[in-house]
Short mmCIF file of C-alpha atoms in Angstrom, two decimals:
data_model
loop_
_atom_site.label_atom_id
_atom_site.label_comp_id
_atom_site.label_asym_id
_atom_site.label_seq_id
_atom_site.Cartn_x
_atom_site.Cartn_y
_atom_site.Cartn_z
CA UNK A 199 0.00 0.00 0.00
CA UNK A 200 1.38 3.40 -0.92
CA UNK A 201 0.77 6.35 1.34
CA UNK A 202 -1.03 9.44 0.03
CA UNK A 203 0.31 11.73 2.72
CA UNK A 204 3.06 13.13 0.49
CA UNK A 205 0.63 14.62 -2.01
CA UNK A 206 -1.56 16.07 0.72
CA UNK A 207 1.49 17.90 2.04
CA UNK A 208 2.42 18.97 -1.49
CA UNK A 209 -1.02 20.47 -1.99
CA UNK A 210 -0.85 22.26 1.35
CA UNK A 211 -4.18 20.80 2.43
CA UNK A 212 -2.95 19.86 5.90
CA UNK A 213 -5.12 16.77 6.14
CA UNK A 214 -4.23 13.56 7.94
CA UNK A 215 -5.30 10.90 5.47
CA UNK A 216 -4.66 8.12 7.95
CA UNK A 217 -7.82 8.98 9.84
CA UNK A 218 -11.36 10.07 9.04
CA UNK A 219 -10.52 13.62 8.07
CA UNK A 220 -13.14 15.48 6.08
CA UNK A 221 -12.73 17.99 3.30
CA UNK A 222 -14.04 21.55 3.40
CA UNK A 223 -17.48 20.43 2.27
CA UNK A 224 -17.86 17.66 4.81
CA UNK A 225 -17.19 14.86 2.34
CA UNK A 226 -14.07 12.81 2.88
CA UNK A 227 -11.45 13.70 0.28
CA UNK A 228 -10.48 10.46 -1.33
CA UNK A 229 -8.11 9.01 -3.83
CA UNK A 230 -9.63 7.03 -6.62
CA UNK A 231 -9.96 3.49 -5.32
CA UNK A 232 -11.61 1.83 -8.30
CA UNK A 233 -10.52 -1.77 -8.68
CA UNK A 234 -10.92 -3.41 -12.11
CA UNK A 235 -11.93 -6.57 -10.26
CA UNK A 236 -14.88 -4.76 -8.75
CA UNK A 237 -13.56 -3.95 -5.25
CA UNK A 238 -14.58 -0.37 -4.50
CA UNK A 239 -13.96 -0.40 -0.75
CA UNK A 240 -13.58 3.10 0.65
CA UNK A 241 -9.88 3.14 1.50
CA UNK A 242 -7.05 5.51 0.80
CA UNK A 243 -5.14 3.07 -1.39
CA UNK A 244 -4.06 4.57 -4.67
CA UNK A 245 -4.77 2.98 -8.02
CA UNK A 246 -1.84 2.90 -10.41
CA UNK A 247 -2.90 3.91 -13.92
CA UNK A 248 0.60 4.10 -15.35
CA UNK A 249 1.16 3.00 -18.92
CA UNK A 250 3.30 -0.12 -18.86
CA UNK A 251 4.65 0.77 -22.27
CA UNK A 252 6.21 3.86 -20.72
CA UNK A 253 4.65 6.23 -23.27
CA UNK A 254 2.44 8.83 -21.59
CA UNK A 255 1.92 10.83 -24.78
CA UNK A 256 2.75 14.10 -23.04
CA UNK A 257 6.52 13.96 -23.55
CA UNK A 258 6.05 13.65 -27.30
CA UNK A 259 4.17 16.94 -27.45
CA UNK A 260 7.00 19.03 -26.04
CA UNK A 261 10.13 17.07 -26.92
CA UNK A 262 12.55 19.06 -29.03
CA UNK A 263 10.53 22.27 -29.03
CA UNK A 264 12.11 25.62 -28.24
CA UNK A 265 10.54 28.69 -26.72
CA UNK A 266 8.61 30.66 -29.30
CA UNK A 267 8.55 27.94 -31.94
CA UNK A 268 4.90 28.44 -32.82
CA UNK A 269 2.91 26.18 -30.51
CA UNK A 270 -0.33 27.71 -29.35
CA UNK A 271 0.64 30.04 -26.53
CA UNK A 272 1.26 33.67 -25.79
CA UNK A 273 4.15 36.05 -25.10
CA UNK A 274 4.93 37.45 -21.69
CA UNK A 275 7.14 40.41 -20.95
CA UNK A 276 9.05 38.61 -18.18
CA UNK A 277 9.93 35.54 -20.19
CA UNK A 278 12.06 35.83 -23.31
CA UNK A 279 13.15 32.20 -23.53
CA UNK A 280 16.73 32.87 -22.52
CA UNK A 281 18.51 30.96 -19.80
CA UNK A 282 18.50 33.98 -17.50
CA UNK A 283 14.88 34.99 -18.09
CA UNK A 284 12.50 35.33 -15.15
CA UNK A 285 11.05 31.86 -15.57
CA UNK A 286 13.82 29.97 -17.35
CA UNK A 287 12.97 26.31 -17.60
CA UNK A 288 9.30 26.94 -16.85
CA UNK A 289 8.11 28.88 -19.89
CA UNK A 290 7.93 25.69 -21.96
CA UNK A 291 7.28 26.66 -25.57
CA UNK A 292 5.06 29.70 -25.10
CA UNK A 293 7.32 32.26 -23.41
CA UNK A 294 4.39 32.82 -21.05
CA UNK A 295 5.39 32.82 -17.40
CA UNK A 296 3.18 30.57 -15.27
CA UNK A 297 1.22 32.49 -12.65
CA UNK A 298 1.47 29.74 -10.03
CA UNK A 299 4.36 27.77 -8.61
CA UNK A 300 5.17 24.47 -10.28
CA UNK A 301 3.81 21.62 -8.14
CA UNK A 302 3.99 18.55 -10.33
CA UNK A 303 0.23 18.18 -9.85
CA UNK A 304 -2.52 18.81 -12.39
CA UNK A 305 -5.42 20.50 -10.64
CA UNK A 306 -8.92 20.57 -12.16
CA UNK A 307 -11.47 22.67 -10.27
CA UNK A 308 -15.13 22.42 -11.24
CA UNK A 309 -16.48 25.69 -9.86
CA UNK A 310 -20.08 25.78 -8.69
CA UNK A 311 -21.59 28.40 -11.01
CA UNK A 312 -25.12 27.02 -10.61
CA UNK A 313 -26.62 26.18 -14.03
CA UNK A 314 -23.55 26.62 -16.19
CA UNK A 315 -19.91 25.63 -16.52
CA UNK A 316 -16.72 27.01 -15.04
CA UNK A 317 -13.46 25.09 -14.66
CA UNK A 318 -10.08 26.25 -13.45
CA UNK A 319 -7.13 24.17 -14.64
CA UNK A 320 -3.74 24.58 -12.99
CA UNK A 321 -1.03 22.68 -14.83
CA UNK A 322 1.87 20.85 -13.16
CA UNK A 323 4.14 23.66 -14.36
CA UNK A 324 1.91 26.31 -12.77
CA UNK A 325 -0.03 27.64 -15.77
CA UNK A 326 -3.67 28.49 -15.12
CA UNK A 327 -6.52 28.29 -17.62
CA UNK A 328 -10.16 29.15 -16.96
CA UNK A 329 -12.49 27.09 -19.14
CA UNK A 330 -15.87 28.85 -19.27
CA UNK A 331 -17.12 31.08 -16.45
CA UNK A 332 -20.86 30.58 -16.09
CA UNK A 333 -23.37 33.30 -16.83
CA UNK A 334 -23.15 36.93 -15.76
CA UNK A 335 -24.70 36.25 -12.36
CA UNK A 336 -21.99 33.68 -11.59
CA UNK A 337 -19.15 36.19 -11.68
CA UNK A 338 -18.99 37.00 -7.94
CA UNK A 339 -18.49 33.31 -7.17
CA UNK A 340 -15.98 32.85 -9.98
CA UNK A 341 -14.08 35.92 -8.80
CA UNK A 342 -13.89 34.59 -5.25
CA UNK A 343 -12.68 31.21 -6.48
CA UNK A 344 -9.95 32.79 -8.59
CA UNK A 345 -8.82 35.00 -5.72
CA UNK A 346 -8.57 31.97 -3.45
CA UNK A 347 -7.18 29.39 -5.88
CA UNK A 348 -5.40 31.43 -8.56
CA UNK A 349 -4.00 34.34 -6.56
CA UNK A 350 -1.14 34.78 -9.00
CA UNK A 351 -3.51 35.40 -11.89
CA UNK A 352 -4.99 33.65 -14.91
CA UNK A 353 -2.71 32.81 -17.83
CA UNK A 354 -5.32 31.70 -20.39
CA UNK A 355 -9.06 31.48 -20.87
CA UNK A 356 -11.06 29.14 -23.07
CA UNK A 357 -14.71 29.50 -24.05
CA UNK A 358 -16.20 26.17 -25.09
CA UNK A 359 -19.08 27.67 -27.06
CA UNK A 360 -21.19 30.78 -27.33
CA UNK A 361 -23.99 30.15 -24.86
CA UNK A 362 -24.42 32.61 -22.00
CA UNK A 363 -24.26 29.96 -19.26
CA UNK A 364 -20.69 29.25 -20.36
CA UNK A 365 -19.36 32.61 -21.57
CA UNK A 366 -21.60 35.15 -19.82
CA UNK A 367 -19.10 36.08 -17.10
CA UNK A 368 -15.95 35.70 -19.17
CA UNK A 369 -15.89 39.37 -20.14
CA UNK A 370 -15.64 40.31 -16.46
CA UNK A 371 -12.84 37.81 -15.98
CA UNK A 372 -10.89 39.29 -18.88
CA UNK A 373 -11.48 42.84 -17.67
CA UNK A 374 -10.25 42.00 -14.18
CA UNK A 375 -7.31 39.91 -15.40
CA UNK A 376 -5.24 41.89 -17.91
CA UNK A 377 -2.47 39.33 -17.41
CA UNK A 378 -4.40 36.78 -19.49
CA UNK A 379 -2.13 36.02 -22.43
CA UNK A 380 -4.62 34.44 -24.83
CA UNK A 381 -8.40 34.06 -24.84
CA UNK A 382 -9.07 30.84 -26.74
CA UNK A 383 -12.36 29.91 -28.38
CA UNK A 384 -13.65 28.11 -31.45
CA UNK A 385 -14.21 31.28 -33.45
CA UNK A 386 -17.45 32.13 -35.13
CA UNK A 387 -19.93 34.94 -34.60
CA UNK A 388 -23.02 35.08 -32.41
CA UNK A 389 -25.77 37.62 -31.92
CA UNK A 390 -25.95 38.05 -28.17
CA UNK A 391 -24.90 40.57 -25.57
CA UNK A 392 -22.68 38.02 -23.85
CA UNK A 393 -20.82 37.38 -27.10
CA UNK A 394 -20.39 41.09 -27.84
CA UNK A 395 -19.14 41.74 -24.31
CA UNK A 396 -16.69 38.85 -24.52
CA UNK A 397 -15.25 39.95 -27.87
CA UNK A 398 -14.79 43.50 -26.61
CA UNK A 399 -13.07 42.37 -23.41
CA UNK A 400 -10.85 39.83 -25.18
CA UNK A 401 -9.65 42.32 -27.78
CA UNK A 402 -6.52 41.17 -29.58
CA UNK A 403 -6.07 38.35 -27.08
CA UNK A 404 -8.88 36.42 -28.73
CA UNK A 405 -7.43 33.40 -30.55
CA UNK A 406 -9.28 30.76 -32.55
CA UNK A 407 -8.29 27.15 -31.97
CA UNK A 408 -9.08 24.21 -34.23
CA UNK A 409 -9.14 20.44 -33.94
CA UNK A 410 -5.69 18.91 -34.09
CA UNK A 411 -3.93 21.69 -32.23
CA UNK A 412 -2.29 21.30 -28.83
CA UNK A 413 -2.46 24.00 -26.16
CA UNK A 414 0.75 24.69 -24.29
CA UNK A 415 0.36 24.70 -20.51
CA UNK A 416 3.95 23.68 -19.92
CA UNK A 417 5.94 20.47 -20.28
CA UNK A 418 4.63 17.02 -19.33
CA UNK A 419 0.97 17.96 -19.86
CA UNK A 420 -0.57 17.24 -23.26
CA UNK A 421 -3.70 19.29 -24.04
CA UNK A 422 -5.27 18.19 -27.33
CA UNK A 423 -8.10 19.97 -29.13
CA UNK A 424 -10.28 17.09 -30.31
CA UNK A 425 -13.09 19.16 -31.75
CA UNK A 426 -13.65 22.80 -32.63
CA UNK A 427 -15.69 22.91 -35.80
CA UNK A 428 -17.65 26.15 -35.61
CA UNK A 429 -20.14 26.52 -38.43
CA UNK A 430 -20.38 22.80 -39.15
CA UNK A 431 -23.89 22.82 -37.73
CA UNK A 432 -26.49 25.30 -36.54
CA UNK A 433 -26.63 23.49 -33.21
CA UNK A 434 -24.24 25.54 -31.08
CA UNK A 435 -23.84 22.67 -28.62
CA UNK A 436 -22.30 20.58 -31.39
CA UNK A 437 -19.79 23.38 -31.98
CA UNK A 438 -18.37 23.04 -28.47
CA UNK A 439 -14.60 22.94 -28.15
CA UNK A 440 -13.59 19.54 -26.76
CA UNK A 441 -10.19 19.11 -25.14
CA UNK A 442 -8.39 16.11 -23.72
CA UNK A 443 -5.70 16.49 -21.08
CA UNK A 444 -3.14 13.73 -20.61
CA UNK A 445 -0.85 13.85 -17.61
CA UNK A 446 1.16 10.71 -17.06
CA UNK A 447 -1.34 7.90 -17.52
CA UNK A 448 -4.41 9.93 -16.48
CA UNK A 449 -6.68 11.22 -19.25
CA UNK A 450 -9.29 13.93 -18.66
CA UNK A 451 -11.97 15.02 -21.16
CA UNK A 452 -14.12 18.16 -21.16
CA UNK A 453 -16.28 19.57 -23.93
CA UNK A 454 -18.88 22.15 -22.95
CA UNK A 455 -22.35 21.16 -24.16
CA UNK A 456 -21.31 18.71 -26.87
CA UNK A 457 -24.17 16.26 -27.31
CA UNK A 458 -24.19 12.60 -28.26
CA UNK A 459 -24.78 13.04 -31.98
CA UNK A 460 -22.22 15.79 -32.32
CA UNK A 461 -19.62 13.97 -30.25
CA UNK A 462 -20.01 10.70 -32.13
CA UNK A 463 -19.89 12.45 -35.48
CA UNK A 464 -16.87 14.66 -35.00
CA UNK A 465 -14.32 12.92 -32.80
CA UNK A 466 -13.28 9.75 -31.03
CA UNK A 467 -12.30 10.40 -27.43
CA UNK A 468 -10.87 6.95 -26.84
CA UNK A 469 -10.33 5.82 -23.27
CA UNK A 470 -10.84 8.46 -20.59
CA UNK A 471 -10.26 8.28 -16.84
CA UNK A 472 -11.93 11.55 -15.80
CA UNK A 473 -14.93 12.87 -17.72
CA UNK A 474 -16.38 16.34 -17.23
CA UNK A 475 -19.85 15.29 -18.34
CA UNK A 476 -21.10 17.27 -21.32
CA UNK A 477 -24.19 19.48 -21.24
CA UNK A 478 -24.69 19.36 -17.48
CA UNK A 479 -25.54 15.67 -17.59
CA UNK A 480 -28.55 16.05 -19.89
CA UNK A 481 -30.12 12.99 -21.48
CA UNK A 482 -28.38 13.76 -24.79
CA UNK A 483 -24.95 14.32 -23.26
CA UNK A 484 -23.48 10.85 -22.99
CA UNK A 485 -25.57 8.36 -24.89
CA UNK A 486 -24.73 5.98 -27.70
CA UNK A 487 -21.23 4.54 -27.57
CA UNK A 488 -19.61 7.53 -25.84
CA UNK A 489 -19.51 6.24 -22.28
CA UNK A 490 -18.97 2.67 -23.40
CA UNK A 491 -15.91 3.76 -25.36
CA UNK A 492 -14.56 6.11 -22.71
CA UNK A 493 -15.19 3.95 -19.61
CA UNK A 494 -14.59 6.88 -17.25
CA UNK A 495 -13.83 6.14 -13.63
CA UNK A 496 -14.58 9.64 -12.38
CA UNK A 497 -17.45 11.80 -13.69
CA UNK A 498 -17.88 15.51 -12.91
CA UNK A 499 -21.27 17.15 -13.48
CA UNK A 500 -21.93 20.89 -13.31
CA UNK A 501 -25.63 21.62 -12.80
CA UNK A 502 -27.66 24.06 -10.75
CA UNK A 503 -29.48 22.79 -7.69
CA UNK A 504 -33.20 22.70 -8.51
CA UNK A 505 -32.67 23.78 -12.13
CA UNK A 506 -35.65 23.78 -14.51
CA UNK A 507 -34.03 21.42 -17.01
CA UNK A 508 -33.89 18.33 -14.84
CA UNK A 509 -30.09 18.20 -15.09
CA UNK A 510 -28.47 15.82 -14.54
CA UNK A 511 -30.86 13.40 -16.23
CA UNK A 512 -31.59 10.02 -14.63
CA UNK A 513 -30.65 8.23 -17.86
CA UNK A 514 -27.18 9.77 -17.77
CA UNK A 515 -26.73 8.99 -14.08
CA UNK A 516 -27.83 5.40 -14.63
CA UNK A 517 -25.40 4.99 -17.52
CA UNK A 518 -22.55 6.41 -15.46
CA UNK A 519 -23.44 3.98 -12.71
CA UNK A 520 -23.42 1.09 -15.18
CA UNK A 521 -19.87 1.86 -16.30
CA UNK A 522 -18.75 2.19 -12.69
CA UNK A 523 -17.97 5.91 -12.64
CA UNK A 524 -17.67 7.76 -9.34
CA UNK A 525 -19.96 10.80 -9.78
CA UNK A 526 -19.41 14.21 -8.21
CA UNK A 527 -21.84 17.05 -8.98
CA UNK A 528 -22.04 20.72 -8.11
CA UNK A 529 -25.76 20.67 -7.27
CA UNK A 530 -25.06 18.24 -4.42
CA UNK A 531 -21.39 18.67 -3.60
CA UNK A 532 -20.64 22.29 -4.45
CA UNK A 533 -17.34 23.10 -6.12
CA UNK A 534 -15.21 20.02 -6.73
CA UNK A 535 -11.39 19.85 -6.86
CA UNK A 536 -9.44 17.04 -8.49
CA UNK A 537 -5.68 16.77 -7.95
CA UNK A 538 -3.86 14.46 -10.38
CA UNK A 539 -0.27 13.33 -9.85
CA UNK A 540 0.04 11.53 -13.16
CA UNK A 541 -1.01 8.11 -11.90
CA UNK A 542 -3.70 8.70 -9.27
CA UNK A 543 -6.10 11.44 -8.30
CA UNK A 544 -7.65 12.96 -5.22
CA UNK A 545 -11.17 14.43 -5.09
CA UNK A 546 -12.62 16.83 -2.57
CA UNK A 547 -15.70 19.04 -2.47
CA UNK A 548 -16.27 22.52 -1.11
CA UNK A 549 -19.97 23.08 -0.50
CA UNK A 550 -20.97 26.72 -0.78
#
């Protein structure tokens, strides 16, 4: 049995995992304990997901690349790529200084924005990326979360698609965070106030990303754009940007409101360990072969408590149960934090 205490100390959580310590929301933080043989006893054993072939995929993405060689990233005045620059060895290929200290841990925060999406990603190298920000009313909560969990600033933003419950507060984020290097989205034009406000706030930082690109959040983390096909359909949900993060042997997928038909038509996610469930867990979010192909072991659902849409749908929850996924949801658990060390992960909730 391997101890998890080292990572708790690394994260600064100050929790004794040998006992019955509880997380901020009253739920016991726990490492994934899924056993392929079916043993899901609630222990603090870690589950090793390492690739026996030794190929994590992430090293390939950054091997041999030099700072400023054209990967998708942004410039930063303090990092010029030289050996004596302010963040030498940490600017990877973007020349963008990370706003947080390198920890060797990939952190994925699903922020409780009620009926919407908002995720803060902190890479092992210390880069921060906010993926969606909920609607306009969610901004106070998003602002508090960023102050608490990204005090050094936000390096990048990404808007999955042009619906207000995903992009409505992003203009405020960009206004309050001039340090954002690039504001990524799938491109396209919408006729809405939230879109107009976002475009104005993003200014020349707005950058269109397309399927096949990789986003640079530092070495060792591979961030692939699996889908970003704006204009391929009038259904804006189908246009959602879908990204896959690979750190060590742990694969994480997130894709806004991409629905079953759109997901099956446009990309193949392959195996996934952690799945940020599309479209708030609606009935059309994870049907068909999607979950069967992915076989996620951890599912994250962002939905508003008592929302009028019935999210998450019972069909989706039943399917997740059938594939053995451990489900965490904002309507019940509040904001959810996942810490990934490249082979295992730790989950905790922070109820508002």
